[in-house]
C-alpha positions as MATLAB code, in Angstrom:
seq = 'XXXXXXXXXXXXXXXXXXXXXXXXXXXXXXXXXXXXXXXXXXXXXXXXXXXXXXXXXXXXXXXXXXXXXXXXXXXXXXXXXXXXXXXXXXXXXXXXXXXXXXXXXXXXXXXXXXXXXXXXXXXXXXXXXXXXXXXXXXXXXXXXXXXXXXXXXXXXXXXXXXXXXXXXXXXXXXXXXXXXXXXXXXXXXXXXXXXXXXXXXXXXXXXXXXXXXXXXXXXXXXXXXXXXXXXXXXXXXXXXXXXXXXXXXXXXXXXXXXXXXXXXXXXXXXXXXXXXXXXXXXXXXXXXXXXXXXXXXXXXXXXXXXX';
ca = [
     134.689  251.644  -12.224;
     133.313  253.067   -8.989;
     132.088  250.319   -6.638;
     129.534  252.651   -5.048;
     128.000  253.351   -8.457;
     127.725  249.616   -8.977;
     125.939  249.221   -5.622;
     123.488  251.977   -6.534;
     122.676  250.316   -9.857;
     122.052  246.942   -8.202;
     119.701  248.526   -5.650;
     117.772  250.435   -8.347;
     117.438  247.217  -10.350;
     116.152  245.371   -7.249;
     113.511  248.009   -6.432;
     112.777  249.219   -9.970;
     112.688  252.840   -8.796;
     115.158  255.661   -8.206;
     113.086  257.136   -5.403;
     112.751  253.839   -3.520;
     116.495  253.161   -3.904;
     117.225  256.661   -2.591;
     115.106  255.986    0.490;
     116.756  252.616    1.158;
     120.302  253.919    0.651;
     119.562  257.234    2.415;
     121.049  259.141   -0.520;
     119.541  262.010   -2.514;
     117.802  260.788   -5.659;
     119.712  263.165   -8.003;
     122.998  261.728   -6.718;
     121.912  258.169   -7.548;
     120.659  259.229  -10.962;
     123.941  260.998  -11.722;
     125.972  257.995  -10.517;
     124.096  255.611  -12.823;
     124.581  257.945  -15.793;
     128.324  258.087  -15.031;
     128.409  254.288  -14.832;
     126.632  253.924  -18.182;
     129.068  256.412  -19.732;
     132.084  254.488  -18.350;
     130.785  251.169  -19.671;
     129.386  252.510  -22.934;
     126.012  250.808  -22.440;
     122.469  251.704  -21.361;
     121.655  249.878  -18.119;
     118.108  251.167  -17.584;
     115.224  252.319  -19.752;
     113.615  255.208  -17.889;
     109.831  255.564  -18.031;
     106.861  256.818  -16.020;
     106.517  253.291  -14.603;
     110.072  253.292  -13.250;
     113.529  251.950  -14.126;
     113.525  248.853  -16.374;
     116.683  246.903  -17.162;
     117.808  246.667  -20.781;
     119.208  243.322  -22.044;
     122.725  244.759  -21.561;
     121.680  246.028  -18.144;
     120.495  242.577  -17.056;
     123.852  241.122  -18.034;
     125.738  243.873  -16.198;
     123.650  243.572  -13.017;
     124.328  239.817  -12.920;
     128.077  240.482  -13.031;
     127.773  243.328  -10.516;
     125.895  241.179   -7.980;
     128.600  238.508   -8.109;
     131.384  241.087   -7.741;
     129.708  242.801   -4.790;
     129.143  239.436   -3.107;
     132.851  238.618   -3.364;
     133.786  242.056   -2.013;
     131.469  241.532    0.962;
     133.089  238.149    1.689;
     136.602  239.617    1.623;
     135.593  242.490    3.919;
     133.906  240.076    6.335;
     136.952  237.812    6.527;
     139.384  240.628    7.247;
     137.192  242.705    9.551;
     136.294  239.666   11.658;
     139.943  238.584   11.821;
     139.154  235.107   10.500;
     141.263  235.315    7.370;
     144.549  234.051    8.802;
     145.958  231.478    6.410;
     149.173  229.584    7.113;
     151.376  229.356    4.035;
     154.464  227.193    3.523;
     156.294  225.833    0.479;
     159.463  223.790    0.020;
     161.107  222.051   -2.950;
     163.443  219.183   -2.010;
     165.425  216.167   -3.269;
     163.918  212.698   -2.990;
     165.004  211.738    0.505;
     163.497  209.791    3.371;
     164.810  211.906    6.237;
     163.472  215.077    4.578;
     160.034  213.611    3.901;
     159.882  212.351    7.495;
     160.773  215.855    8.723;
     157.981  217.283    6.588;
     155.481  214.764    7.972;
     156.484  215.681   11.530;
     156.242  219.389   10.694;
     152.673  219.055    9.365;
     151.631  217.582   12.710;
     152.478  220.905   14.381;
     150.130  223.020   12.245;
     147.391  224.921   14.024;
     143.681  224.648   13.181;
     143.813  227.834   11.063;
     143.347  227.589    7.261;
     146.574  226.495    5.583;
     148.185  226.131    2.158;
     151.187  223.794    2.292;
     153.234  222.841   -0.787;
     155.888  220.094   -0.896;
     157.554  218.822   -4.050;
     160.417  216.419   -4.739;
     162.615  217.197   -7.734;
     166.215  217.763   -8.840;
     168.514  220.614   -7.870;
     168.001  222.611  -11.061;
     164.211  222.653  -10.700;
     164.454  223.502   -7.007;
     166.677  226.498   -7.767;
     164.202  227.621  -10.443;
     161.300  227.143   -8.021;
     162.943  229.419   -5.459;
     164.027  232.053   -8.001;
     160.518  232.239   -9.475;
     158.931  232.580   -6.015;
     156.932  229.378   -6.568;
     158.556  227.994   -3.402;
     159.996  230.012   -0.524;
     162.421  227.292    0.641;
     164.442  224.705   -1.226;
     166.916  221.933   -0.453;
     169.424  220.944   -3.122;
     171.665  217.871   -3.149;
     175.008  217.537   -4.908;
     178.328  215.692   -4.695;
     180.927  217.363   -2.492;
     183.226  217.647   -5.527;
     180.751  220.120   -7.087;
     180.505  222.356   -4.036;
     182.210  225.381   -5.619;
     180.033  225.189   -8.750;
     176.833  225.424   -6.739;
     178.023  228.044   -4.265;
     179.238  230.299   -7.068;
     175.965  229.998   -8.926;
     173.830  230.572   -5.815;
     175.777  233.708   -4.909;
     175.465  235.063   -8.466;
     171.700  234.525   -8.408;
     171.200  236.142   -5.010;
     170.312  232.934   -3.152;
     171.260  232.344    0.475;
     172.404  228.857    1.445;
     173.048  226.847    4.609;
     174.332  223.287    4.783;
     171.878  220.837    6.323;
     173.714  217.519    6.053;
     176.816  215.834    4.658;
     176.820  212.076    4.152;
     177.784  209.058    2.074;
     175.170  207.057    0.219;
     174.300  203.586    1.475;
     173.027  200.644   -0.559;
     169.318  199.836   -0.325;
     168.622  196.164   -1.085;
     165.921  193.533   -0.986;
     166.421  191.519    2.207;
     166.528  188.341    0.061;
     169.173  189.762   -2.290;
     172.455  187.822   -2.467;
     174.179  191.119   -1.637;
     172.277  191.387    1.656;
     173.965  188.210    2.873;
     177.528  189.424    2.253;
     179.645  190.617    5.169;
     181.016  193.461    3.034;
     179.894  194.808   -0.338;
     182.342  196.176   -2.921;
     181.809  197.915   -6.249;
     182.669  194.758   -8.187;
     179.881  192.899   -6.366;
     177.299  195.235   -7.918;
     178.042  194.545  -11.586;
     175.604  191.595  -12.053;
     172.729  193.521  -10.473;
     170.265  196.180  -11.656;
     170.669  199.698  -10.320;
     167.543  201.734   -9.561;
     168.318  205.434   -9.840;
     166.863  208.919  -10.135;
     167.683  210.114  -13.612;
     168.036  213.877  -13.372;
     171.383  215.033  -11.904;
     172.352  218.639  -12.509;
     175.441  220.778  -12.009;
     175.691  224.326  -13.396;
     178.145  225.016  -16.241;
     178.950  221.342  -16.745;
     177.828  218.965  -19.520;
     175.312  216.312  -18.465;
     177.631  213.449  -19.492;
     180.308  214.625  -17.043;
     177.736  215.242  -14.321;
     176.357  211.726  -14.705;
     179.842  210.266  -14.460;
     180.735  212.282  -11.370;
     177.385  212.208   -9.583;
     176.194  208.686  -10.279;
     177.843  205.366   -9.579;
     178.794  203.410  -12.697;
     179.126  199.852  -11.450;
     176.497  198.135  -13.575;
     175.289  198.121  -17.164;
     171.663  197.514  -16.178;
     169.716  200.473  -14.808;
     166.112  201.397  -14.034;
     165.518  205.162  -14.142;
     162.693  206.544  -12.003;
     161.410  209.966  -10.974;
     158.927  208.984   -8.233;
     160.545  208.161   -4.886;
     157.715  205.881   -3.781;
     158.319  203.649   -6.825;
     161.852  202.848   -5.688;
     160.608  200.931   -2.636;
     158.108  198.916   -4.687;
     160.781  197.924   -7.209;
     163.349  197.000   -4.586;
     160.848  195.017   -2.523;
     159.715  192.980   -5.557;
     163.040  192.375   -7.307;
     165.937  190.726   -5.482;
     168.298  191.650   -8.322;
     168.028  195.408   -7.738;
     169.857  197.906   -5.562;
     169.850  201.665   -5.068;
     172.183  204.314   -3.658;
     170.294  206.443   -1.100;
     170.713  208.632    1.943;
     169.942  206.538    5.069;
     166.314  205.475    5.667;
     164.448  204.437    8.800;
     164.065  200.923   10.151;
     160.307  201.362    9.758;
     160.690  201.707    5.974;
     163.149  198.805    5.830;
     160.814  196.492    7.750;
     157.731  197.649    5.851;
     159.196  196.886    2.427;
     161.418  193.938    3.342;
     164.652  195.840    2.678;
     168.083  196.239    4.216;
     170.678  198.972    3.877;
     174.395  198.314    3.789;
     177.525  200.385    3.515;
     179.828  199.828    0.554;
     183.487  199.606    1.483;
     184.603  201.187   -1.823;
     182.242  204.164   -1.681;
     184.170  207.343   -0.846;
     181.864  209.964   -2.385;
     180.283  212.502   -0.069;
     177.061  214.413   -0.775;
     175.646  217.618    0.642;
     172.072  218.716    1.261;
     171.880  222.512    1.301;
     168.943  224.711    2.350;
     168.334  227.665   -0.001;
     166.084  230.738   -0.087;
     166.188  234.102   -1.848;
     168.352  236.844   -0.380;
     166.137  239.220    1.585;
     163.496  236.622    2.346;
     162.566  236.602    6.018;
     161.940  233.135    7.404;
     158.384  232.686    8.687;
     157.470  230.850   11.879;
     156.372  227.886    9.734;
     159.737  227.921    7.943;
     161.545  227.835   11.278;
     159.323  225.008   12.506;
     160.107  222.929    9.405;
     163.847  223.561    9.755;
     163.698  222.407   13.374;
     161.992  219.168   12.265;
     164.543  218.799    9.471;
     167.528  219.012   11.798;
     165.906  216.619   14.250;
     165.234  214.073   11.500;
     168.751  214.397   10.102;
     170.281  213.661   13.488;
     168.376  210.371   13.684;
     169.745  209.014   10.393;
     172.887  210.908    9.459;
     175.849  211.004   11.833;
];
C-alpha cells in the first residue's frame, strides 16, 4: 500500500472534494483521483461515493480512513523522533544467577545511566535459562554459575553453541545464618554440625549432558534431610532472618545486608567445593558502552566480596 495514496485519501475525506484537496496538496487533481482509484483497487473496497456534491465516504471508507489517520499519525511521530535526533534509547539486558555481589553491581551500574530514554532488563535464574536467554537474543549478556568440577561440560557446550565466555569470579560458598542461630556462636562449623538444621536452597541446578540426580549431588551440599526450596532470592533473607534453625550456602554478601536482616556469614572448615561465575554472550556480539559499564561495576563489586 502506497503511503502517499493513503495521505491523499485522508485529505480528500477531510475536505470532501478532489479539487480542494488538490489545491491544499499542490498536486494535479487527476493525479489524486488516479491515486485513490489505485488504492481502492489494492484494497478491494470503494472508499468514496462520487457525486456532483463532492466525495462522500462509504461505510467501508469511513472505517479505512480511521485506520489510515492512526497509521499516518504514528509515521509522523517516528519521523519527528528520528529527524530531531531525540530518539536515542539506551538498551541493556543481562540474565544472572541469584547473587548479592552481582545485584549490587547492577544497582551501581544503573546509577550511571544518562537522562536519555532507557530500556534495562535484569533477571535472576539458573544457568540453563540464562544460556537459552542469550541464544534466543532475549538478553545480550549472561552470567552462569557452576561447580568447578563441571567446568569442561560448560565450556564444551558454550563453544558448540557459539557462545563466548570469560570468567568473572571463582570462590567457595559461605554459610549464611541467623545471628541467633546456635551455629553462629560456634568457633568453627563443620558439615556434621549442619545435620539438625534446615537448609534453604535454590532448587534449579543444571549441567549439560548430565542427569539431574547427579547434578544435585555434585552441585548441592547434602548435609541435612530438611530443606526449603526457593526461587526468589529476596525470600532467602526473610526466611533466614525469621528462623534460627535455617542456613544457606551463598557467595559472600555485604555487611549492610547482614546487619539489615540480622544475619552472619561463616566459613565451613569442611567445604572444599569451588564455584565459578562466567560471563557469556553470543559470538560476534559487540559489547555496547552500557555493557562495558556494567562489567566495570561487576568487577568492582566482586573485588569487594570475593578475594
